[in-house]
GROMACS .gro file of C-alpha atoms in nm:
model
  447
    1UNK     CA    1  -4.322   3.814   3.850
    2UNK     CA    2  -3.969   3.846   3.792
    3UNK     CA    3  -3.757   3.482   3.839
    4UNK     CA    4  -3.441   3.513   4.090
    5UNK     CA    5  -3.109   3.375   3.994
    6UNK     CA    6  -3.159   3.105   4.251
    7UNK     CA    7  -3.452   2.974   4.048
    8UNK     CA    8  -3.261   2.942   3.715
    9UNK     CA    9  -2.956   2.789   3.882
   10UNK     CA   10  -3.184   2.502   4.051
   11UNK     CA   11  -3.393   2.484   3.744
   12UNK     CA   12  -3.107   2.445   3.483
   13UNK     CA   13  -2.894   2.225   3.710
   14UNK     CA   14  -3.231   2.019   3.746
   15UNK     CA   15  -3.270   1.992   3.331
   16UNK     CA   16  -2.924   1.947   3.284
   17UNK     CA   17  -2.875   1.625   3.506
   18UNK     CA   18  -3.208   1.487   3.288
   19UNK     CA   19  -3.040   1.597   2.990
   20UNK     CA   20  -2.714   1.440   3.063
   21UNK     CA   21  -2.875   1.134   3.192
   22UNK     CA   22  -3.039   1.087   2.838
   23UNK     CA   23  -2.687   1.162   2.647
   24UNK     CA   24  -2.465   0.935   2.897
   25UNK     CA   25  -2.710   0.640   2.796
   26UNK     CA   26  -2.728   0.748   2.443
   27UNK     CA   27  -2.333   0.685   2.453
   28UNK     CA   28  -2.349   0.398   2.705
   29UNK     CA   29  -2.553   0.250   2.412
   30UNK     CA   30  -2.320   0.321   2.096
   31UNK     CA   31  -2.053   0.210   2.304
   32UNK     CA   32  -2.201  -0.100   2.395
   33UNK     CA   33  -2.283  -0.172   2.042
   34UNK     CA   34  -1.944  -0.074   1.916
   35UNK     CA   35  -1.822  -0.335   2.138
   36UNK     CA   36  -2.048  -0.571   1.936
   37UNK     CA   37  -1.990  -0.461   1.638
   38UNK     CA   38  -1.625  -0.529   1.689
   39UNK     CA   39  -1.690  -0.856   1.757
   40UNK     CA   40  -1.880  -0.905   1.450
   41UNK     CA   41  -1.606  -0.750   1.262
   42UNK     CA   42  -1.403  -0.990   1.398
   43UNK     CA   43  -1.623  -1.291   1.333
   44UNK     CA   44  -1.666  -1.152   0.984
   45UNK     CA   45  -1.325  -1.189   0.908
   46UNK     CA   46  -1.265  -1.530   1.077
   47UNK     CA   47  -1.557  -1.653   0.858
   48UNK     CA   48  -1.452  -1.505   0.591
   49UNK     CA   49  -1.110  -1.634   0.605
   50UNK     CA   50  -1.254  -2.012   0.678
   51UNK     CA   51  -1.483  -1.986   0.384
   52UNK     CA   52  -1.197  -1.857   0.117
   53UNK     CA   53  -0.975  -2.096   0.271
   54UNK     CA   54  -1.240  -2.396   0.171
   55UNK     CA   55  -1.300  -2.283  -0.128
   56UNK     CA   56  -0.946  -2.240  -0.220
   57UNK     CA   57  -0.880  -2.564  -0.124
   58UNK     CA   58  -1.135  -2.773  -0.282
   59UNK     CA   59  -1.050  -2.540  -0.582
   60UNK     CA   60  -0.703  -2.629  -0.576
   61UNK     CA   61  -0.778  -3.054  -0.502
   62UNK     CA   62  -1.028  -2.990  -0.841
   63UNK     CA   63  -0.749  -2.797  -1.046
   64UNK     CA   64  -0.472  -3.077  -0.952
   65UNK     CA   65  -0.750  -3.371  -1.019
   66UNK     CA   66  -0.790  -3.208  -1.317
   67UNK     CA   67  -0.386  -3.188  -1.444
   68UNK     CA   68  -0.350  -3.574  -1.327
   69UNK     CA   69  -0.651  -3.705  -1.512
   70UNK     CA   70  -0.562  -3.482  -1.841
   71UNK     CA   71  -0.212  -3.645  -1.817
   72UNK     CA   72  -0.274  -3.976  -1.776
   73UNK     CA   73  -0.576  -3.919  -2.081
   74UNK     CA   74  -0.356  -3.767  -2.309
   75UNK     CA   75   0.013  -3.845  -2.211
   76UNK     CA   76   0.028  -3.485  -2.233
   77UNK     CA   77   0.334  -3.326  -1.993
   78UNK     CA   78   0.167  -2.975  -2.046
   79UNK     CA   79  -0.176  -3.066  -1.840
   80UNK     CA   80   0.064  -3.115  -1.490
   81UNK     CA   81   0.213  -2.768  -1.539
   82UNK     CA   82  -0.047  -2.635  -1.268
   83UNK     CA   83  -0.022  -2.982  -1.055
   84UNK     CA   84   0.239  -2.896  -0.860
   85UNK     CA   85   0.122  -2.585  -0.745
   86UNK     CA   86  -0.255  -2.648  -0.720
   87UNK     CA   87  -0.119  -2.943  -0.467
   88UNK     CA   88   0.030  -2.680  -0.259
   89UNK     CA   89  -0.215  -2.441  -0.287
   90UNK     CA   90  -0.418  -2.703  -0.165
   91UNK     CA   91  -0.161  -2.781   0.170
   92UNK     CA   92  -0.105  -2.447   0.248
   93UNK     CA   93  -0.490  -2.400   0.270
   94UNK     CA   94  -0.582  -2.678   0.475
   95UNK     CA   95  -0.310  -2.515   0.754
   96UNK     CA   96  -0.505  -2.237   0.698
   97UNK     CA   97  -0.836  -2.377   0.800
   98UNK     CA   98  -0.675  -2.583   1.057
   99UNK     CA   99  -0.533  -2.257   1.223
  100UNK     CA  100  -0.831  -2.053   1.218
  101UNK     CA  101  -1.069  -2.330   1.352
  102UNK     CA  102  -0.841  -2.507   1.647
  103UNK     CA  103  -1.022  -2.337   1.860
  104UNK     CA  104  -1.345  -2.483   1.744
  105UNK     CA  105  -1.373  -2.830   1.953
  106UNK     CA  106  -1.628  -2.971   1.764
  107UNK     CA  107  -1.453  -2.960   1.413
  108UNK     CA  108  -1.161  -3.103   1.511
  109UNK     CA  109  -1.249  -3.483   1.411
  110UNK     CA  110  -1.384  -3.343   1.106
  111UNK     CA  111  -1.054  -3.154   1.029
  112UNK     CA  112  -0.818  -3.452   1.078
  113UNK     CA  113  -1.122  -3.681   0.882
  114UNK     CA  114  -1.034  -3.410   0.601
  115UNK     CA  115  -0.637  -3.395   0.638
  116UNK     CA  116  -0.635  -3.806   0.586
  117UNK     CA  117  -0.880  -3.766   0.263
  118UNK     CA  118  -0.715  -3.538   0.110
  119UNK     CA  119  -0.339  -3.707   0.181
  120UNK     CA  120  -0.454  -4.031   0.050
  121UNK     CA  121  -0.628  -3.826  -0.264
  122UNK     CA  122  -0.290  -3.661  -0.321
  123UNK     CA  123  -0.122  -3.939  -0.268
  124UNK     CA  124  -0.371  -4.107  -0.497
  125UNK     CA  125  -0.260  -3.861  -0.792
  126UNK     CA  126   0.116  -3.853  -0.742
  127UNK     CA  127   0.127  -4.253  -0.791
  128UNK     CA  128  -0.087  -4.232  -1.049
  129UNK     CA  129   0.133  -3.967  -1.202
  130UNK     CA  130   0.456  -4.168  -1.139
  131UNK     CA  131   0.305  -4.466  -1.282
  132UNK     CA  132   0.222  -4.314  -1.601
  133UNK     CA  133   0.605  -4.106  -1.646
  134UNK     CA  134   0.730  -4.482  -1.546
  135UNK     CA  135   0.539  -4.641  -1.875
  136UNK     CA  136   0.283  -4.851  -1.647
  137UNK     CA  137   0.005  -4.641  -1.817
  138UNK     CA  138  -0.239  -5.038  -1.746
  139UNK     CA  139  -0.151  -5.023  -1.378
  140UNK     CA  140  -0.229  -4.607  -1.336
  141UNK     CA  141  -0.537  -4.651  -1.564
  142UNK     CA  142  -0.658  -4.990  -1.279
  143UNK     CA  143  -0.593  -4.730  -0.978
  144UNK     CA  144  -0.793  -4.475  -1.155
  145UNK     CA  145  -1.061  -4.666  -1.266
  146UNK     CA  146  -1.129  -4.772  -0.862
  147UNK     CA  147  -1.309  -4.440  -0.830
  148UNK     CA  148  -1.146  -4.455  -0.502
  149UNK     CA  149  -0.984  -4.103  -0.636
  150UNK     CA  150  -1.355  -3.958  -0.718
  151UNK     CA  151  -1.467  -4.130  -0.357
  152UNK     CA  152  -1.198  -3.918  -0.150
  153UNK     CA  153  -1.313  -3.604  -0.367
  154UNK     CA  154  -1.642  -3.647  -0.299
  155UNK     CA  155  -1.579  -3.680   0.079
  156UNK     CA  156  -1.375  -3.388   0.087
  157UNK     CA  157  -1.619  -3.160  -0.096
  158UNK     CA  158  -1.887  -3.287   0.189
  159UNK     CA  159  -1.619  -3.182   0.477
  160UNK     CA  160  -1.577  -2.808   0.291
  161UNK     CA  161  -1.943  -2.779   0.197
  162UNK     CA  162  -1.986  -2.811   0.537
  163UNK     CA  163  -1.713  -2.557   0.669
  164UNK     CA  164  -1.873  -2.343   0.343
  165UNK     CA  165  -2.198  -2.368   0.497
  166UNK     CA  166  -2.169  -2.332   0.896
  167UNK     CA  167  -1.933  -1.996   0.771
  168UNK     CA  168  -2.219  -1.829   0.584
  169UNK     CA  169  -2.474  -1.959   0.807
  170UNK     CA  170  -2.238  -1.710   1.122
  171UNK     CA  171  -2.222  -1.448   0.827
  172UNK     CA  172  -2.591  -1.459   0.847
  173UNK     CA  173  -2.691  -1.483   1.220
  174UNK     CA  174  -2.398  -1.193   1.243
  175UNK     CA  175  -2.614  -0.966   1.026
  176UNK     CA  176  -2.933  -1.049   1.186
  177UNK     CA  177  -2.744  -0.940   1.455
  178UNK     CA  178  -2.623  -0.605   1.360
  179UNK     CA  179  -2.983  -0.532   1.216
  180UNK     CA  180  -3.135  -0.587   1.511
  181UNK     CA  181  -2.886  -0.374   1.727
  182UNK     CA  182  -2.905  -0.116   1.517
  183UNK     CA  183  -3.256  -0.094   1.561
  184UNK     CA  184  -3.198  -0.098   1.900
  185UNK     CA  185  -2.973   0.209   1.871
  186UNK     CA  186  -3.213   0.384   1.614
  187UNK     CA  187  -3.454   0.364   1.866
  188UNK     CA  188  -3.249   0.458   2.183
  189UNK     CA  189  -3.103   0.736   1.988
  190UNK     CA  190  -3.467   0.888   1.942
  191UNK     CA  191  -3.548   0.837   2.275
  192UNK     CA  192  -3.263   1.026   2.387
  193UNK     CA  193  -3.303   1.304   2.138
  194UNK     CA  194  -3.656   1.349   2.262
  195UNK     CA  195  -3.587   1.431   2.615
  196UNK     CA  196  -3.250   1.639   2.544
  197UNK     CA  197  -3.481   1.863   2.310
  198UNK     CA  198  -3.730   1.888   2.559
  199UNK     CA  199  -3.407   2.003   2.827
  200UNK     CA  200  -3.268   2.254   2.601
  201UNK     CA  201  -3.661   2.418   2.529
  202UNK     CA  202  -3.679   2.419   2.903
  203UNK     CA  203  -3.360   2.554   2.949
  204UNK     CA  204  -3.425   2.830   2.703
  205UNK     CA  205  -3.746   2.934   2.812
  206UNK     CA  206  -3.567   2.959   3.139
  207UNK     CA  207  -3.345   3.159   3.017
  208UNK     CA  208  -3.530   3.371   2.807
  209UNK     CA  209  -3.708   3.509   3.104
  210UNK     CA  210  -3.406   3.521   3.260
  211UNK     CA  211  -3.265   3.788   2.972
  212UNK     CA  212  -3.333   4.087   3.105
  213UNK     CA  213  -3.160   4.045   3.450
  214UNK     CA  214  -2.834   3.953   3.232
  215UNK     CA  215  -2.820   4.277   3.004
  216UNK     CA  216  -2.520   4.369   3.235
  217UNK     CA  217  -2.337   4.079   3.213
  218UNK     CA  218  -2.362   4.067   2.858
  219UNK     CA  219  -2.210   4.396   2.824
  220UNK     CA  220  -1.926   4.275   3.024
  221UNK     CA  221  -1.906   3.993   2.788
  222UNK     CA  222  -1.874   4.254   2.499
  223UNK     CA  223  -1.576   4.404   2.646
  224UNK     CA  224  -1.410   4.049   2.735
  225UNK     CA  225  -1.488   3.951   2.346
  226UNK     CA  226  -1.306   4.287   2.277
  227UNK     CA  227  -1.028   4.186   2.468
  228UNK     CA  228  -1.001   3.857   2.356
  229UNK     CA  229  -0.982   3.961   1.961
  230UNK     CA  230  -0.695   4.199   2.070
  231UNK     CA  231  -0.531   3.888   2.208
  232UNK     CA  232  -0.596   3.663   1.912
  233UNK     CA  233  -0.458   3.921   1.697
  234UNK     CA  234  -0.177   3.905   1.855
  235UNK     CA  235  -0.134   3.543   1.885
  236UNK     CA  236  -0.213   3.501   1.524
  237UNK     CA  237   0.091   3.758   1.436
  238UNK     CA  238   0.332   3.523   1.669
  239UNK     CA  239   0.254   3.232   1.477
  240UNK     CA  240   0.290   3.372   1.141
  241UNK     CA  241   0.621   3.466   1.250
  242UNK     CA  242   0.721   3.163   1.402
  243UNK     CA  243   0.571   2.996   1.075
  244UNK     CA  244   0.839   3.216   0.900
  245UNK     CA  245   1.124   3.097   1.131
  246UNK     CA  246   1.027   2.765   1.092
  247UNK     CA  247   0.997   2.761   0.687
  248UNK     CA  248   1.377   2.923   0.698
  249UNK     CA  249   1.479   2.695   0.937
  250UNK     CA  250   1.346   2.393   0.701
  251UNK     CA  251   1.546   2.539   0.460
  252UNK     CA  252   1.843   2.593   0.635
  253UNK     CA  253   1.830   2.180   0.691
  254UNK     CA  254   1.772   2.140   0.340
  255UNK     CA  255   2.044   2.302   0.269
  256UNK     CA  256   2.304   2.180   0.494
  257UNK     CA  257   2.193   1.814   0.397
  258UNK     CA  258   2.229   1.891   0.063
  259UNK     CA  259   2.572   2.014   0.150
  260UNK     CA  260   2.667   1.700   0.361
  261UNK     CA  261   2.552   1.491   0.063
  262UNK     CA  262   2.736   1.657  -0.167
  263UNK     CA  263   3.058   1.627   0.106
  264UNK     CA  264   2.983   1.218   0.088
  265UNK     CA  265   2.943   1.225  -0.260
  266UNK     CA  266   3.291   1.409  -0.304
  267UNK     CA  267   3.489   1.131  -0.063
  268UNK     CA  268   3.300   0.822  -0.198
  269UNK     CA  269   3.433   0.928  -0.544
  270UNK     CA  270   3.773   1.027  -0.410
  271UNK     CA  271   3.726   0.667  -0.244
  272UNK     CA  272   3.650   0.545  -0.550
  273UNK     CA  273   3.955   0.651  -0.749
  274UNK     CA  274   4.178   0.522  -0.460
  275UNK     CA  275   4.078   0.193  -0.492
  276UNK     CA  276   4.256  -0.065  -0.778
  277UNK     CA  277   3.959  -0.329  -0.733
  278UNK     CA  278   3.736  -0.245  -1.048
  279UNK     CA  279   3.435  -0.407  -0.932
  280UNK     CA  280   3.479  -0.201  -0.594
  281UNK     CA  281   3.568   0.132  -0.809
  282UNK     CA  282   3.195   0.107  -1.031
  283UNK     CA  283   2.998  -0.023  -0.715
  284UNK     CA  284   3.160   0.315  -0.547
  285UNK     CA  285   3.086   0.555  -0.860
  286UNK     CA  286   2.728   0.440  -0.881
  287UNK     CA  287   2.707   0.510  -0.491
  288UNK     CA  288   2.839   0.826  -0.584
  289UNK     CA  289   2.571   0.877  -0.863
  290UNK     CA  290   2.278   0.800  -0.631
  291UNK     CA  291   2.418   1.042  -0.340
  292UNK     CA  292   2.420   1.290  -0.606
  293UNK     CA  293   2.045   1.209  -0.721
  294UNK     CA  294   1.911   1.298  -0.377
  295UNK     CA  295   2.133   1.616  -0.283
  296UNK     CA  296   1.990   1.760  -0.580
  297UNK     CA  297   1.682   1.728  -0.453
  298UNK     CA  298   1.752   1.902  -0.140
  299UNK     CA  299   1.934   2.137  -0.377
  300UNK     CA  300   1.594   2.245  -0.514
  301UNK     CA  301   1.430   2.276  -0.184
  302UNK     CA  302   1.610   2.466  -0.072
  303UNK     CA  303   1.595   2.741  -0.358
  304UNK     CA  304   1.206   2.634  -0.382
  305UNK     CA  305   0.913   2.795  -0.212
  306UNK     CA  306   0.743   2.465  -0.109
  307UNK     CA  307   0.954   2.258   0.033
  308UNK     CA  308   0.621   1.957  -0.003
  309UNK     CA  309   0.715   1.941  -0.396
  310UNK     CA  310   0.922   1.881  -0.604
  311UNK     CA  311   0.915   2.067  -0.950
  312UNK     CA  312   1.067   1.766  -1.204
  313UNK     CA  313   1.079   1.970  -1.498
  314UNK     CA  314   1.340   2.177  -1.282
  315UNK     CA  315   1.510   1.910  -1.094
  316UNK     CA  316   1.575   1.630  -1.368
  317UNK     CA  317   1.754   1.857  -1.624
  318UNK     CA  318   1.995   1.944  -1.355
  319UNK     CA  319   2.053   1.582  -1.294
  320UNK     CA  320   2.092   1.480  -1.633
  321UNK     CA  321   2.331   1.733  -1.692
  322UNK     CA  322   2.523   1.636  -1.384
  323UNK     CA  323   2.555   1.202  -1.489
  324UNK     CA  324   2.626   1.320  -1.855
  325UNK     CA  325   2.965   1.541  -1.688
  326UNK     CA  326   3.034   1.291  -1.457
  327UNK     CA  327   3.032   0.993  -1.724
  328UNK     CA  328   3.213   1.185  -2.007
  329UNK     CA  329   3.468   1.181  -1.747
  330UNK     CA  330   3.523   0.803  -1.743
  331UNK     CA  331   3.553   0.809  -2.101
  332UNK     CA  332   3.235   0.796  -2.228
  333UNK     CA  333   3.250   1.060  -2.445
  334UNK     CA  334   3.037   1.001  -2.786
  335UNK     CA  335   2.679   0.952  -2.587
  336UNK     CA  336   2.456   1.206  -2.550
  337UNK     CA  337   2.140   1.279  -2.311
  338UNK     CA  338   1.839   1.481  -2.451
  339UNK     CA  339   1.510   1.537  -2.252
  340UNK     CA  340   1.199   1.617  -2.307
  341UNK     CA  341   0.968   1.715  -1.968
  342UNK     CA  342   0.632   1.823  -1.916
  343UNK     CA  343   0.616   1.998  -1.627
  344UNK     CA  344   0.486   1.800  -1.318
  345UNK     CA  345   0.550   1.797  -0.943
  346UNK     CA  346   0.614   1.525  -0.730
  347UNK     CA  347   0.656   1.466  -0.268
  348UNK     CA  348   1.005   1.529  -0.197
  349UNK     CA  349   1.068   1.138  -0.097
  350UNK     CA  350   0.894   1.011  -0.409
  351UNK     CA  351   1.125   1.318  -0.646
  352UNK     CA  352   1.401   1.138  -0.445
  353UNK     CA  353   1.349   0.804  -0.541
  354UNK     CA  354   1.253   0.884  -0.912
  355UNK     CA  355   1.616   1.071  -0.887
  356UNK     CA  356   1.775   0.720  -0.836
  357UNK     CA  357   1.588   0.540  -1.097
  358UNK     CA  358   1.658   0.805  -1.353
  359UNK     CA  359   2.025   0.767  -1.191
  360UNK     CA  360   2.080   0.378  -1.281
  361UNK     CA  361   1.892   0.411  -1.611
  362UNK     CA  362   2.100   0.673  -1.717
  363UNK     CA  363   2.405   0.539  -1.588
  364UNK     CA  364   2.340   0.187  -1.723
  365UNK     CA  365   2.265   0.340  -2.086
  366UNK     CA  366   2.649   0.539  -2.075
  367UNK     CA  367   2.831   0.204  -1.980
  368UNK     CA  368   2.639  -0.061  -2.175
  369UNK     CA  369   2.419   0.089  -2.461
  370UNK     CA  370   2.709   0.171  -2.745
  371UNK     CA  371   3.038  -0.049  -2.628
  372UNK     CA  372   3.167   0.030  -2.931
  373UNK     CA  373   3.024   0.369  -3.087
  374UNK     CA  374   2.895   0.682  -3.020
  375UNK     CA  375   2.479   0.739  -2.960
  376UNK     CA  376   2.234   0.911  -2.792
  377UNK     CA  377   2.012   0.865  -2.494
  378UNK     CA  378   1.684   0.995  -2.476
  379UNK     CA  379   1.459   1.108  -2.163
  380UNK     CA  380   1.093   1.169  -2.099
  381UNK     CA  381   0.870   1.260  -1.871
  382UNK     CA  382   0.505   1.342  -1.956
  383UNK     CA  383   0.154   1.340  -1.801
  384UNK     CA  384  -0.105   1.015  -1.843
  385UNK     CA  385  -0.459   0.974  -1.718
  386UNK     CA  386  -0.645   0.870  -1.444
  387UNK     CA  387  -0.367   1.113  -1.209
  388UNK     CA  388  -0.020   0.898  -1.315
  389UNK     CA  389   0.273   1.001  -1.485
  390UNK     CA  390   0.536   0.829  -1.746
  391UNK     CA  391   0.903   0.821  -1.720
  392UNK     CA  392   1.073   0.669  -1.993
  393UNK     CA  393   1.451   0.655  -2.111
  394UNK     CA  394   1.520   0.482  -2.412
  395UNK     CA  395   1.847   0.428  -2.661
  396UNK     CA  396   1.951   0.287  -2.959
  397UNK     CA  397   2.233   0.070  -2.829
  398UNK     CA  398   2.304  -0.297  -2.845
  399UNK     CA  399   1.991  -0.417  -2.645
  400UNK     CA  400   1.943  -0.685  -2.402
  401UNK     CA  401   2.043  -0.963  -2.495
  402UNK     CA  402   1.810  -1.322  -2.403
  403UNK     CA  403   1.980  -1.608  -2.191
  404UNK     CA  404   2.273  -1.346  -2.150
  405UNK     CA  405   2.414  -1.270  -1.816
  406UNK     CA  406   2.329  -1.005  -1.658
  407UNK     CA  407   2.616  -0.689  -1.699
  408UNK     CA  408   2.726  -0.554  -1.363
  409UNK     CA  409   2.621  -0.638  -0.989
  410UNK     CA  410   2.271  -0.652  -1.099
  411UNK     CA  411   2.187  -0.407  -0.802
  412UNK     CA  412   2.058  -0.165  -0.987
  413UNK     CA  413   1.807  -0.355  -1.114
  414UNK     CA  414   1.742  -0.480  -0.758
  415UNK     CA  415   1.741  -0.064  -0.629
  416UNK     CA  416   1.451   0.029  -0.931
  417UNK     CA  417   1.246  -0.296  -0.829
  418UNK     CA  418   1.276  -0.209  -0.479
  419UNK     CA  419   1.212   0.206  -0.555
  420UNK     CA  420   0.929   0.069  -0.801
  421UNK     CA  421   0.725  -0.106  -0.505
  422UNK     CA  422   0.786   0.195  -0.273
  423UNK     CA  423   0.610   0.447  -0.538
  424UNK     CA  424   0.357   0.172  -0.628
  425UNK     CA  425   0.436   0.198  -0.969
  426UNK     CA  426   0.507  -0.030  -1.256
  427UNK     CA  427   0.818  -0.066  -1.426
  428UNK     CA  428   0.859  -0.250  -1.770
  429UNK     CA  429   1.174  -0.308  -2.009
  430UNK     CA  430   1.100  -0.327  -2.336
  431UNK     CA  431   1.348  -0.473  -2.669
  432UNK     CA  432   1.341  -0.203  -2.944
  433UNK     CA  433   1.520  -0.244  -3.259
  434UNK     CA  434   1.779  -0.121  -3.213
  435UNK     CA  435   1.831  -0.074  -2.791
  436UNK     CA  436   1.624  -0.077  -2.501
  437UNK     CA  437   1.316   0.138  -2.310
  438UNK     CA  438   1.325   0.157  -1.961
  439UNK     CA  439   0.946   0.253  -1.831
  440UNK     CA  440   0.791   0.391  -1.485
  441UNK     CA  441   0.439   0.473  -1.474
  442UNK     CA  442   0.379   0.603  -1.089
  443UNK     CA  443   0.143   0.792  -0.992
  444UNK     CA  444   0.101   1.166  -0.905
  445UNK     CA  445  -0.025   1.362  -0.596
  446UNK     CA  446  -0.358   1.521  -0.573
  447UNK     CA  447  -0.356   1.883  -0.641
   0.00000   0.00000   0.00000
């Protein structure tokens, strides 16, 4: 007996409503337990923040007991080198705990119980400490051998075992927690996935009867799927062409930036050689220099076919060659700039800031490496492990000099720091005999 249409609509409207009411509590569930595992996240944290805080602290009251007993042992001035800051440590992470538990009425006697043992223990040490740098070593000895010092410590390690203790013990009850709602979820999960598989093997079966009454619609389907490739194809062919636009536009921008830079560049230097202040002249030029570094990388962009990288090998000759023209023209003529690059590519923001460092490096190395003769400056660039890369620019001049003031504005040095933390990489000067190495290990983007 054939089935009408009538009977498969009320049949799979029937099944669906089951089915959905099995998936809308399946969801109704997670989301419910999200929730709550949000708020364990949150308690997780909070604990965890209390418990690092206690231990910090009674770490920090141990280091500074510590310092002060070694000093007034040995007379020693080297065993308060970590006083100071283990006392302040120790401050800043009682504020810490009071923060995070002022909500927590029941602690709050204990907290300010805590606060006055461990300002009369520090207080305790520092006149201890004064005593002794005063000569009075009999009186700091009598104040030490109260054991009201090892009293207050004592206390205080009760008060953060306790905050220790009630933190793991809400770590705990927090897991138990999230076990038990996951097992709750595990379980409504199956549930749920038993009665939507029994909807859909209704459904089908339905609809498997149902098949031969749809041969004709399915044929009509054909010709829509027809229809519909036909329409894809051509939608596919508009975006590849608007992908085209969009890549010349890009470099189009890259292009005019790189000429606007190179406009700046050209009036900060014609700035520059306007102006009779000398310290304003070289703050200008090595403006100049660093415009210069990042116009050449829109340079290379804009001749490049991926306008993501950056290839270095390409883009650091150029500006080497470019500082070595520009500085022979202020005179320094007898230093010289040889490279050696491995060929590596690099983001277009990180190429940019690489640009500058090689920029003050460079620079620095032309005004301040050979004062007084001619030498060379040398440049690498080469591939390490572990997905990093090595810049390094080294000469043979006069060196840094210890204890001596630092030559120029010192913003350079401020600009690589700063470029340094951007790129997460490390940066390291090292004394050579004779000159100095400048190093940047940063890493490189996956493939």
């Amino acid at each position: 007996m054939p089935i009408s249409s009538r009977f498969v609509v009320q049949s799979t409207i029937v099944l669906l409503g089951v089915g959905l009411l099995a998936l809308l509590a399946i969801v109704g569930m997670t989301i419910w337990l999200n929730e709550r595992s949000q708020v364990y996240f949150r308690d997780v944290i909070a604990a965890r923040d209390i418990r690092g805080a206690a231990v910090d602290l009674r770490s920090a009251l141990q280091t500074a007991e510590s310092s002060q007993r070694g000093y007034l042992l040995t007379d020693n001035e080297i065993y308060l080198a970590p006083y100071d800051s283990a006392r302040a440590l120790a401050r800043q992470q009682l504020d810490v705990l009071k923060r995070a538990l002022a909500a927590d009425a029941p602690t709050k006697p204990l907290l300010e119980r805590l606060d006055t043992v461990i300002g009369e223990k520090v207080g305790e040490m520092d006149r201890t400490i004064s005593l002794k740098r005063q000569g009075n070593d009999t009186d700091a000895m009598a104040i030490l051998r109260t054991n009201r010092g090892k009293a207050l410590m004592d206390e205080a390690n009760v008060f953060l075992s306790g905050i220790v203790r009630a933190a793991d013990e809400r770590l705990t009850e927090g897991v138990a927690e999230q076990s038990a709602n996951a097992a709750l979820l595990r379980w409504a999960s199956i549930s749920g996935g038993i009665v939507i598989v029994l909807v859909v093997g209704g459904a089908t079966l339905t609809v498997a009867r149902y098949a031969r009454e749809v041969v004709q619609a399915r044929d009509e389907v054909r010709l829509l799927n027809t229809s519909l490739e036909e329409r894809v194809a051509r939608r596919t062919a508009d975006l590849a062409q608007a992908r085209d636009r969009a890549e010349v536009l890009l470099a189009e921008v890259n292009h005019r930036v790189a000429n606007s830079l190179t406009l700046v560049g050209a009036l900060v230097q014609l700035q520059a050689r306007s102006v009779d202040d000398a310290r304003a002249r070289t703050a200008l030029e090595e403006t100049q220099s660093r415009i210069l570094a990042v116009s050449l990388v829109h340079k290379r962009l804009y001749s490049s076919g991926d306008v993501r990288f950056v290839a270095l090998d390409e883009y650091l000759p150029t500006l080497l060659e470019h500082l070595e023209t520009s500085m022979r023209a202020e005179g320094h003529t007898g230093v010289r700039v040889h490279h050696a690059l491995e060929p590596l590519r690099l983001r277009t923001d990180a190429s940019v800031n690489l640009g500058v460092v090689v920029t003050e490096w460079i620079t620095n190395a032309f005004k301040y490496a050979y004062p007084d003769r001619n030498g060379d400056i040398r440049v690498r660039l080469r591939r390490q492990g572990e997905g990093h890369a090595e810049l390094v620019v080294e000469d043979d001049g006069v060196g840094r000099q210890d204890g001596a003031p630092a030559r120029g504005s010192g913003l350079g040095t401020r600009v690589v720091k700063g470029i340094a933390a951007a790129m997460r990489a490390e940066v390291a000067y090292e004394r050579r005999q004779p000159g100095t190495t400048a190093r940047l290990i940063f890493p490189l983007p996956a493939d």
